Coordinates of C-alpha atoms in Angstrom, one line a residue:
M1 CA -46.3 97.7 12.0
A2 CA -43.2 97.2 14.0
P3 CA -40.2 95.8 12.1
L4 CA -39.2 92.3 12.8
P5 CA -36.0 91.9 14.9
Y6 CA -32.9 90.5 12.6
A7 CA -29.9 89.2 14.3
V8 CA -26.5 89.5 12.1
P9 CA -25.0 86.0 12.1
D10 CA -21.5 85.7 13.4
I11 CA -19.4 85.3 10.3
Q12 CA -15.9 83.7 10.4
D13 CA -13.2 85.0 8.1
N14 CA -10.7 82.4 7.1
P15 CA -7.8 84.3 5.8
D16 CA -6.1 80.9 4.5
G17 CA -8.8 79.8 2.2
W18 CA -12.8 79.2 2.1
G19 CA -15.0 77.5 4.6
P20 CA -15.2 77.5 8.4
C21 CA -12.3 77.8 10.4
A22 CA -13.6 75.3 13.1
V23 CA -15.9 72.2 13.4
P24 CA -19.1 73.1 15.0
D25 CA -19.7 71.0 18.3
H26 CA -23.1 69.3 16.9
L27 CA -21.0 68.2 14.0
K28 CA -18.0 66.7 15.9
D29 CA -17.2 62.8 15.7
V30 CA -19.4 62.5 12.5
P31 CA -17.6 60.3 9.7
F32 CA -16.9 62.5 6.8
A33 CA -17.0 60.9 3.3
P34 CA -14.5 62.4 0.9
F35 CA -15.4 62.7 -2.9
S36 CA -13.6 63.3 -6.0
K37 CA -14.6 65.5 -8.9
G38 CA -15.3 62.3 -11.0
D39 CA -18.1 61.1 -8.9
K40 CA -21.5 61.6 -10.6
L41 CA -24.2 62.5 -8.3
G42 CA -27.9 60.9 -8.9
K43 CA -31.0 62.2 -7.3
A44 CA -31.0 64.4 -4.3
A45 CA -32.9 62.0 -2.4
D46 CA -33.0 58.4 -3.8
W47 CA -33.9 56.1 -1.1
T48 CA -33.8 52.9 -3.3
Q49 CA -30.9 50.8 -2.7
Q50 CA -31.2 49.2 -6.1
A51 CA -30.9 52.7 -7.9
Y52 CA -28.0 53.2 -5.7
Q53 CA -26.1 50.4 -6.5
R54 CA -26.9 50.9 -10.1
N55 CA -25.4 54.4 -9.9
Q56 CA -22.2 52.9 -8.2
G57 CA -21.8 50.3 -10.9
R58 CA -22.3 52.9 -13.7
Y59 CA -20.3 55.6 -12.2
G60 CA -17.9 53.8 -10.0
A61 CA -18.1 53.4 -6.3
N62 CA -16.0 55.3 -3.8
P63 CA -14.6 52.9 -1.1
A64 CA -14.7 55.8 1.6
N65 CA -18.6 55.6 1.6
A66 CA -18.6 52.3 2.8
V67 CA -18.9 53.8 6.4
F68 CA -22.4 54.8 5.4
Q69 CA -23.7 51.4 4.0
F70 CA -25.6 49.1 6.2
F71 CA -27.4 45.9 5.2
H72 CA -29.5 43.9 7.6
T73 CA -29.6 40.6 6.0
E74 CA -30.1 38.0 8.9
E75 CA -34.0 37.8 7.9
E76 CA -33.6 38.4 4.1
D77 CA -31.4 35.6 3.3
S78 CA -33.7 33.2 4.7
F79 CA -36.6 34.9 2.9
H80 CA -38.0 33.2 -0.2
L81 CA -41.0 34.0 -2.4
V82 CA -43.1 31.0 -3.0
D83 CA -45.2 30.9 -6.2
N84 CA -48.7 29.3 -5.2
R85 CA -50.3 30.0 -8.7
P86 CA -51.3 26.9 -10.6
A87 CA -49.2 26.0 -13.5
K88 CA -50.6 26.7 -16.9
A89 CA -52.0 23.8 -18.5
T90 CA -50.2 22.1 -21.4
K91 CA -50.6 19.4 -23.6
F92 CA -48.2 17.3 -21.5
G93 CA -50.7 17.9 -18.6
Q94 CA -49.7 16.2 -15.3
R95 CA -46.4 15.1 -16.2
R96 CA -45.3 18.8 -16.6
F97 CA -46.4 19.8 -13.2
Q98 CA -44.6 16.7 -11.8
Q99 CA -41.6 17.8 -13.5
N100 CA -41.7 21.4 -12.1
K101 CA -42.5 20.0 -8.8
F102 CA -39.5 17.9 -8.5
A103 CA -37.2 20.5 -10.0
Q104 CA -38.6 23.2 -7.3
Q105 CA -38.0 20.2 -4.5
R106 CA -34.3 19.8 -6.0
R107 CA -33.6 23.4 -5.8
E108 CA -34.7 23.8 -2.2
R109 CA -32.4 20.8 -1.3
E110 CA -29.6 22.4 -2.8
A111 CA -30.2 25.8 -1.2
A112 CA -30.5 24.1 2.2
R113 CA -27.3 22.2 1.5
A114 CA -25.5 25.4 0.6
E115 CA -26.8 27.3 3.7
R116 CA -26.0 24.4 5.9
E117 CA -22.2 24.4 4.6
K118 CA -22.0 28.3 5.0
R119 CA -23.0 28.2 8.3
E120 CA -20.5 25.3 9.3
G121 CA -17.9 27.6 7.9
G122 CA -16.7 25.4 4.8
G123 CA -17.7 24.3 1.5
P124 CA -17.9 21.0 -0.3
R125 CA -14.2 20.8 -0.8
Q126 CA -13.4 21.4 2.8
Q127 CA -15.9 19.0 3.9
Q128 CA -14.1 16.3 1.7
K129 CA -10.8 17.2 3.3
K130 CA -12.4 16.5 6.8
N131 CA -12.7 12.9 5.8
P132 CA -9.2 11.8 4.3
W133 CA -9.3 8.3 5.6
Q134 CA -12.6 7.7 4.1
Q135 CA -11.1 8.9 0.7
H136 CA -8.0 6.9 1.1
W137 CA -10.2 3.9 1.6
R138 CA -12.3 4.6 -1.6
E139 CA -9.1 4.9 -3.3
Q140 CA -7.9 1.6 -2.2
Q141 CA -11.0 -0.1 -3.1
R142 CA -10.7 1.0 -6.7
Q143 CA -7.2 0.0 -6.9
V144 CA -6.3 -3.0 -9.1
Q145 CA -4.7 -5.8 -7.4
Y146 CA -1.7 -7.2 -9.6
S147 CA -0.5 -10.9 -9.6
S148 CA 3.1 -11.7 -9.0
S149 CA 5.3 -12.5 -11.9
V150 CA 6.6 -15.6 -10.3
D151 CA 4.8 -18.2 -7.7
I152 CA 6.8 -17.8 -4.6
R153 CA 7.5 -21.0 -3.0
P154 CA 7.1 -21.2 0.8
E155 CA 10.4 -22.9 1.4
W156 CA 12.3 -19.9 -0.2
A157 CA 13.9 -17.8 2.4
V158 CA 13.6 -13.9 2.0
K159 CA 17.2 -12.7 2.4
E160 CA 16.4 -9.1 2.1
Q161 CA 13.6 -6.6 1.6
I162 CA 14.5 -3.1 0.0
P163 CA 11.8 -0.5 -0.1
F164 CA 12.1 2.0 -3.2
A165 CA 12.5 4.8 -0.6
S166 CA 15.8 3.9 0.4
L167 CA 17.0 3.9 -3.4
A168 CA 15.7 7.3 -3.8
K169 CA 19.0 9.2 -3.2
L170 CA 21.9 6.5 -4.4
T171 CA 24.2 7.9 -7.1
T172 CA 27.5 6.7 -8.5
S173 CA 29.7 7.6 -11.4
V174 CA 31.0 4.7 -13.6
G175 CA 32.9 6.9 -16.2
E176 CA 33.1 6.0 -19.8
P177 CA 32.8 2.4 -21.1
K178 CA 35.3 0.1 -22.8
D179 CA 34.2 -1.9 -25.7
L180 CA 35.1 -5.7 -25.2
H181 CA 33.3 -7.3 -28.4
S182 CA 30.9 -6.3 -31.1
A183 CA 28.9 -8.4 -33.5
G184 CA 26.1 -8.4 -35.9
Q185 CA 25.1 -6.5 -39.0
L186 CA 22.9 -3.5 -38.8
E187 CA 20.6 -2.2 -41.7
Y188 CA 20.2 1.4 -42.7
Y189 CA 17.0 3.3 -41.8
D190 CA 14.7 4.3 -44.5
K191 CA 14.1 8.2 -44.4
A192 CA 11.0 7.9 -46.4
Y193 CA 9.3 7.1 -43.0
D194 CA 10.2 10.7 -41.7
K195 CA 7.5 12.1 -44.4
L196 CA 4.7 9.9 -42.9
T197 CA 1.6 11.9 -41.7
T198 CA -1.5 10.9 -40.4
R199 CA -3.3 11.4 -43.7
Q200 CA -0.7 8.9 -45.4
E201 CA -0.8 6.5 -42.8
K202 CA 1.0 3.1 -43.7
P203 CA 0.1 -0.5 -42.5
L204 CA 2.5 -2.1 -40.4
E205 CA 3.8 -5.3 -42.0
R206 CA 4.5 -8.4 -40.0
T207 CA 8.2 -9.5 -40.4
K208 CA 9.2 -13.3 -40.8
R209 CA 12.6 -12.5 -39.1
A210 CA 13.4 -14.3 -35.9
F211 CA 14.5 -12.5 -32.6
R212 CA 16.8 -14.2 -30.3
S213 CA 16.1 -13.4 -26.6
V214 CA 19.1 -15.1 -25.1
S215 CA 19.6 -14.8 -21.5
T216 CA 23.1 -14.0 -19.9
S217 CA 24.3 -17.4 -18.9
D218 CA 23.5 -18.8 -22.2
D219 CA 25.3 -16.1 -24.4
P220 CA 28.6 -17.7 -25.5
I221 CA 30.5 -14.3 -25.9
I222 CA 29.8 -13.5 -22.2
R223 CA 30.8 -17.1 -21.4
N224 CA 34.3 -16.5 -22.8
L225 CA 34.5 -13.1 -21.1
A226 CA 33.8 -14.4 -17.8
S227 CA 36.3 -17.2 -18.4
E228 CA 38.6 -14.7 -19.3
D229 CA 37.8 -12.5 -15.9
A230 CA 36.8 -9.6 -18.0
G231 CA 34.5 -8.5 -15.1
R232 CA 32.8 -9.7 -12.1
V233 CA 29.4 -8.8 -12.9
F234 CA 27.5 -10.0 -16.2
V235 CA 24.2 -8.8 -17.4
T236 CA 22.1 -8.1 -20.4
D237 CA 20.8 -4.4 -21.2
A238 CA 17.1 -5.6 -20.8
I239 CA 17.7 -7.1 -17.1
L240 CA 20.0 -4.0 -16.2
T241 CA 17.7 -1.3 -17.3
T242 CA 14.8 -3.0 -15.4
I243 CA 17.0 -2.9 -12.5
M244 CA 18.0 0.8 -13.2
C245 CA 14.4 2.0 -13.4
A246 CA 13.0 -0.3 -10.8
A247 CA 11.3 2.5 -8.7
K248 CA 9.4 3.4 -11.7
S249 CA 7.8 0.3 -12.4
V250 CA 4.3 -0.8 -11.2
Y251 CA 4.1 -4.3 -12.4
S252 CA 6.0 -7.1 -10.8
W253 CA 9.0 -8.5 -12.8
D254 CA 11.7 -11.0 -11.3
V255 CA 15.4 -11.6 -12.0
V256 CA 17.6 -14.7 -11.3
V257 CA 21.0 -14.1 -9.6
T258 CA 23.6 -16.8 -9.6
R259 CA 26.5 -16.1 -7.7
V260 CA 29.5 -18.6 -8.7
G261 CA 32.9 -17.6 -6.8
D262 CA 33.3 -14.0 -6.7
K263 CA 30.9 -13.5 -10.0
L264 CA 27.4 -12.4 -10.4
F265 CA 25.3 -13.3 -13.5
F266 CA 21.9 -11.7 -13.8
D267 CA 19.4 -13.9 -15.9
K268 CA 15.7 -14.1 -16.7
R269 CA 13.7 -17.1 -16.5
E270 CA 12.2 -18.9 -19.6
G271 CA 9.1 -17.2 -20.4
S272 CA 9.8 -14.2 -18.2
S273 CA 7.8 -10.9 -18.3
L274 CA 11.1 -9.2 -19.2
D275 CA 10.7 -10.3 -22.7
L276 CA 7.3 -8.4 -23.1
L277 CA 6.6 -4.5 -23.0
T278 CA 4.3 -3.2 -20.8
V279 CA 1.3 -0.5 -21.9
N280 CA 0.2 2.2 -19.5
E281 CA 2.0 0.8 -16.7
T282 CA 2.2 4.3 -14.8
A283 CA -1.2 5.6 -16.0
P284 CA -3.5 7.3 -13.6
E285 CA -6.3 4.7 -14.9
Q286 CA -4.8 1.2 -14.2
V287 CA -5.3 -1.5 -16.6
P288 CA -7.2 -4.4 -15.4
E289 CA -5.6 -7.8 -15.3
D290 CA -8.0 -9.3 -17.4
K291 CA -6.7 -12.3 -19.4
D292 CA -9.7 -12.4 -21.8
S293 CA -9.9 -8.9 -22.7
I294 CA -7.7 -7.4 -25.5
N295 CA -7.3 -4.2 -23.3
G296 CA -6.0 -6.3 -20.5
V297 CA -2.7 -6.2 -19.1
Q298 CA -1.3 -9.5 -20.8
Q299 CA -3.0 -8.8 -24.1
L300 CA -1.7 -5.3 -24.3
S301 CA 1.8 -6.5 -23.5
L302 CA 1.7 -9.0 -26.4
E303 CA 0.4 -6.5 -28.8
A304 CA 3.0 -3.9 -27.8
T305 CA 5.9 -6.4 -28.3
M306 CA 4.6 -7.7 -31.6
I307 CA 4.2 -4.1 -32.7
N308 CA 7.7 -3.0 -31.5
Q309 CA 9.4 -5.9 -33.3
N310 CA 7.5 -5.4 -36.7
L311 CA 8.3 -1.7 -36.5
S312 CA 12.0 -2.0 -35.8
Q313 CA 12.4 -4.2 -39.1
Q314 CA 9.9 -2.2 -41.3
L315 CA 11.7 1.1 -41.0
L316 CA 14.9 -0.3 -42.4
V317 CA 15.9 -0.7 -45.9
K318 CA 15.7 -4.4 -47.2
G319 CA 18.1 -5.7 -49.4
G320 CA 20.4 -2.8 -49.1
E321 CA 24.0 -2.0 -47.8
K322 CA 24.6 -3.2 -44.3
S323 CA 26.9 -2.0 -41.5
S324 CA 29.0 -4.5 -40.1
L325 CA 30.3 -4.6 -36.4
G326 CA 33.0 -6.8 -37.0
N327 CA 31.8 -10.3 -35.9
P328 CA 29.0 -12.4 -37.1
N329 CA 25.9 -12.6 -35.1
P330 CA 26.5 -15.3 -32.1
F331 CA 23.0 -16.4 -32.2
D332 CA 22.9 -17.3 -35.8
D333 CA 22.2 -21.0 -36.2
G334 CA 21.3 -21.0 -39.8
A335 CA 17.7 -21.9 -39.0
G336 CA 16.3 -18.8 -40.5
E337 CA 16.6 -15.2 -41.3
L338 CA 17.3 -13.2 -38.3
A339 CA 16.4 -9.7 -37.4
S340 CA 18.7 -6.8 -38.0
V341 CA 20.2 -6.6 -34.3
G342 CA 23.7 -5.5 -33.5
Y343 CA 25.5 -6.5 -30.0
K344 CA 28.1 -4.5 -28.3
Y345 CA 29.8 -6.2 -25.2
R346 CA 30.7 -3.2 -22.9
R347 CA 32.5 -3.0 -19.3
W348 CA 32.1 -0.2 -16.8
T349 CA 33.9 0.1 -13.5
L350 CA 31.2 -0.2 -10.9
N351 CA 33.3 0.0 -7.8
S352 CA 37.1 0.9 -8.1
D353 CA 37.8 0.2 -4.6
A354 CA 36.6 -3.3 -4.4
G355 CA 37.5 -3.9 -7.9
V356 CA 33.9 -4.8 -9.2
D357 CA 33.5 -4.3 -13.1
I358 CA 30.2 -4.9 -14.9
V359 CA 29.9 -6.3 -18.4
V360 CA 26.8 -5.5 -20.2
R361 CA 25.3 -6.8 -23.7
C362 CA 23.8 -4.1 -25.5
E363 CA 21.6 -4.2 -28.6
I364 CA 21.2 -1.8 -31.4
D365 CA 18.4 -2.0 -33.9
G366 CA 20.0 0.1 -37.2
V367 CA 22.2 2.7 -38.4
I368 CA 21.3 5.8 -40.0
N369 CA 23.3 7.8 -42.4
N370 CA 23.2 11.6 -41.1
K371 CA 25.3 14.3 -43.4
G372 CA 27.7 11.3 -44.5
E373 CA 28.3 10.0 -40.9
D374 CA 26.8 6.6 -39.7
Q375 CA 25.1 6.9 -36.3
L376 CA 23.8 4.1 -34.3
L377 CA 20.1 4.1 -33.9
S378 CA 17.6 2.6 -31.5
I379 CA 14.0 2.2 -32.8
K380 CA 11.1 1.8 -30.6
A381 CA 7.2 1.7 -31.3
L382 CA 4.8 3.8 -29.0
N383 CA 1.4 2.2 -29.6
E384 CA -2.4 3.5 -29.2
F385 CA -5.1 1.3 -28.2
D386 CA -7.8 3.6 -27.1
L387 CA -8.6 5.4 -30.0
R388 CA -11.2 7.7 -28.2
A389 CA -9.2 8.6 -25.2
T390 CA -5.9 9.6 -27.0
D391 CA -7.1 10.0 -30.6
W392 CA -3.5 10.6 -32.5
R393 CA -5.1 10.9 -36.0
K394 CA -5.9 14.4 -34.8
K395 CA -3.5 15.4 -32.3
L396 CA -0.3 14.0 -33.7
E397 CA 0.2 16.5 -36.4
S398 CA -0.2 19.6 -34.3
Q399 CA 0.4 18.5 -30.9
R400 CA 3.3 15.8 -31.1
G401 CA 5.2 17.3 -28.1
A402 CA 1.9 17.0 -26.0
V403 CA 1.3 13.3 -27.4
L404 CA 4.8 12.5 -26.3
A405 CA 4.5 13.9 -22.9
F406 CA 1.2 12.0 -22.3
E407 CA 3.0 8.9 -23.3
A408 CA 5.9 9.8 -21.0
K409 CA 3.4 10.0 -18.2
N410 CA 1.7 6.9 -18.8
N411 CA 4.5 4.7 -19.8
L412 CA 7.4 6.0 -17.7
A413 CA 9.0 2.9 -17.0
K414 CA 8.9 1.9 -20.5
L415 CA 10.4 5.0 -21.9
A416 CA 13.2 5.3 -19.2
K417 CA 14.3 1.7 -19.7
W418 CA 14.4 2.7 -23.5
T419 CA 16.3 5.7 -23.0
M420 CA 18.8 3.9 -20.4
A421 CA 19.3 1.2 -23.2
A422 CA 20.0 3.6 -25.8
L423 CA 22.7 5.5 -23.5
L424 CA 24.3 2.1 -22.6
A425 CA 24.8 1.0 -26.1
G426 CA 26.4 4.4 -27.3
A427 CA 23.1 5.2 -29.6
E428 CA 23.3 8.5 -31.0
L429 CA 19.5 8.6 -31.8
V430 CA 16.4 7.0 -30.9
K431 CA 13.6 6.9 -33.4
L432 CA 10.0 6.6 -32.1
G433 CA 7.4 5.3 -34.3
Y434 CA 3.6 6.2 -33.5
V435 CA 1.4 2.9 -34.2
S436 CA -2.3 2.8 -33.8
R437 CA -4.8 0.2 -34.3
A438 CA -6.7 -0.1 -37.3
G439 CA -9.9 -0.2 -35.4
P440 CA -10.7 0.0 -31.7
K441 CA -11.4 -3.5 -31.3
D442 CA -8.7 -4.8 -33.9
N443 CA -5.5 -5.8 -31.8
G444 CA -4.1 -7.8 -34.9
N445 CA -3.8 -5.0 -37.7
H446 CA -2.1 -1.4 -37.0
V447 CA -1.0 1.5 -39.1
I448 CA 1.9 3.7 -38.7
L449 CA 0.9 7.3 -38.4
G450 CA 4.4 9.0 -38.0
T451 CA 7.8 9.0 -36.5
Q452 CA 9.9 11.2 -34.3
T453 CA 13.4 11.5 -33.8
S454 CA 15.2 12.3 -30.2
K455 CA 18.5 12.0 -28.8
P456 CA 18.8 10.0 -25.6
R457 CA 20.1 12.8 -23.6
D458 CA 17.1 14.8 -24.5
L459 CA 14.7 12.2 -23.6
A460 CA 16.5 11.5 -20.1
S461 CA 16.2 15.3 -19.2
Q462 CA 12.6 15.6 -20.5
M463 CA 11.8 12.4 -17.8
S464 CA 14.1 13.7 -15.2
L465 CA 16.0 10.6 -15.6
N466 CA 19.7 10.8 -14.0
P467 CA 22.2 8.0 -15.1
E468 CA 24.2 8.2 -12.0
H469 CA 21.1 7.5 -10.1
C470 CA 20.5 4.6 -12.2
W471 CA 24.0 3.1 -11.8
G472 CA 23.8 3.9 -7.8
I473 CA 20.9 1.5 -7.5
V474 CA 22.7 -1.1 -9.4
R475 CA 25.9 -0.7 -7.3
A476 CA 23.7 -0.9 -4.2
L477 CA 22.2 -4.2 -5.3
V478 CA 25.5 -5.7 -6.2
D479 CA 27.3 -5.0 -3.1
M480 CA 24.3 -6.6 -1.4
L481 CA 24.4 -9.7 -3.6
L482 CA 28.3 -10.0 -3.3
R483 CA 27.9 -10.2 0.6
Q484 CA 25.7 -13.1 0.2
P485 CA 27.1 -16.7 0.2
E486 CA 27.4 -18.6 -3.2
G487 CA 24.0 -19.9 -4.8
K488 CA 21.1 -19.0 -6.8
Y489 CA 18.8 -16.0 -5.7
L490 CA 15.6 -14.5 -7.0
L491 CA 15.0 -10.6 -7.0
V492 CA 11.3 -10.1 -7.2
K493 CA 9.5 -6.8 -7.5
D494 CA 6.3 -6.9 -5.3
P495 CA 3.1 -6.5 -7.6
N496 CA 1.2 -4.2 -5.2
K497 CA 4.1 -2.4 -3.0
D498 CA 7.0 -0.4 -3.9
L499 CA 9.4 -3.0 -2.7
L500 CA 12.1 -5.2 -3.9
R501 CA 12.5 -8.7 -2.0
L502 CA 15.5 -11.2 -2.4
Y503 CA 14.7 -14.8 -2.1
A504 CA 17.1 -17.6 -1.7
V505 CA 16.1 -20.3 -4.1
P506 CA 17.6 -24.1 -4.8
E507 CA 20.0 -24.6 -7.4
D508 CA 17.5 -26.5 -9.8
A509 CA 14.9 -24.0 -9.3
F510 CA 13.4 -22.8 -12.8
E511 CA 15.0 -25.7 -14.3
T512 CA 13.2 -27.9 -16.9
N513 CA 13.1 -30.7 -14.6
Y514 CA 12.0 -28.6 -11.5
V515 CA 8.5 -29.5 -10.2
E516 CA 6.8 -27.0 -7.9
E517 CA 4.7 -28.2 -5.0
P518 CA 1.2 -26.8 -4.4
L519 CA 1.3 -23.2 -3.0
A520 CA 0.8 -22.9 0.9
D521 CA -1.8 -20.9 2.7
A522 CA -0.9 -17.3 3.4
D523 CA -0.3 -18.1 7.2
E524 CA 2.6 -20.6 6.3
V525 CA 4.8 -18.1 4.4
P526 CA 7.7 -17.0 6.4
A527 CA 7.7 -13.4 7.8
E528 CA 9.7 -10.9 5.7
S529 CA 12.7 -9.5 6.8
A530 CA 13.9 -6.1 7.9
P531 CA 14.9 -3.7 5.2
A532 CA 18.3 -4.2 3.5
A533 CA 21.0 -2.2 5.0
A534 CA 23.1 -2.5 1.8
A535 CA 21.2 0.4 0.1
D536 CA 21.5 2.5 3.0
E537 CA 25.1 2.0 3.2
A538 CA 25.6 2.8 -0.5
G539 CA 23.5 5.8 -0.2
D540 CA 25.8 6.9 2.9
E541 CA 28.8 6.5 0.5

């Protein structure tokens, strides 16, 4: 037999390493997948994709191998297996079959909706963003429409209209105050309430002491100071803090302003809402204006005011030593025991160029002895009415900071006014009491769950409250009112808009003998004037 021919192959010698020196022509332009020594190889020929993915997840995938991966999913995504087998008979019989049928139909509808959103290039959130006007309309439909704090008469002319946006950047510096007069006696704080816990709650007692809420023009001390030309603007701290924190308010309020000569007097009406505290005014879920509900705006305001007055007297030591402010209470008529309240009449320079000084009557609730030093104290009450939503009895001990932050969010206007009142009076500390209902539907009985002490400056910084900005708002309004002719005016916060309106009212308005006529139709009310230029001018300064 003749030997078979054998051709000796051409062997390439690579002096720099091992392997071929050049790439053959039939292997050019073929992608190369690098691998590392850590890669684990499975079977030599495993054509099942599931096994390949399982090995990838077990041993780690090499990103360079992505060039060899190809998936044909156009038909696979729309392919579904349908189980036509009859359902097993159970004791529920036809009912179970109908439930499975409805569940299958619901899954098919959800899958079809998801596929349609995927083809359109957006998810449910993006679809919602495509209709901003529809979303805004729904929010407007859910918004509660509040009523005005005062009935606006059609004959009252609108002098100015001031949007809150024009007050946003106003600031002014008033310097340190000067004390003109002090009156009243203060009781000392009972430190036993600092040890109070939710497990040792204490019932809130109803005080028999009388509270005097005297307006500015009815204060005999302010009358004497006005006759002595101690200032040009006279106001109480309750009215002044409402104006300072006007941009944070939601509910309607009103202030009566009287210009006599070159002086301004800020007063409140008889039965004004300024005497009441608000509850959840700035909460995301608005409180309904239902007079018959214990959780309506009016009933919650009365409840919060009663709680605040009772707590301010219960936390003090009865029958003990008192701290006198130098003069007797100017509102003590001898008819009954008055609440422990002190008054400080202080003056600030509001506008040095125009010679405008403001005199404020500030209130103080008590005094506390801290390391042998007496410090002025402001006592305020935070009340819980929705026990299921907040649940202070569980959160107050471990999450007191979170509870206070939640209250500051829902009651920003109220806490801001309390903080500014403490700063105006020169109180070193603010004592906050946490008071809750004895039951969810019992708005007459309450319990004290705990107390918390804070400094007014710290509270202001936590709420981003700038005192200079608050004074800037007051100066802009005072400058605007001083440009008006002599007479009586009414400053009203719109109940449903971020807006202040100034009305010119008759001299006998809000008097006991003033008779109001029936309200006119909406089309008979005069049109509103342009935004006030006074706020813009003060902002430019």
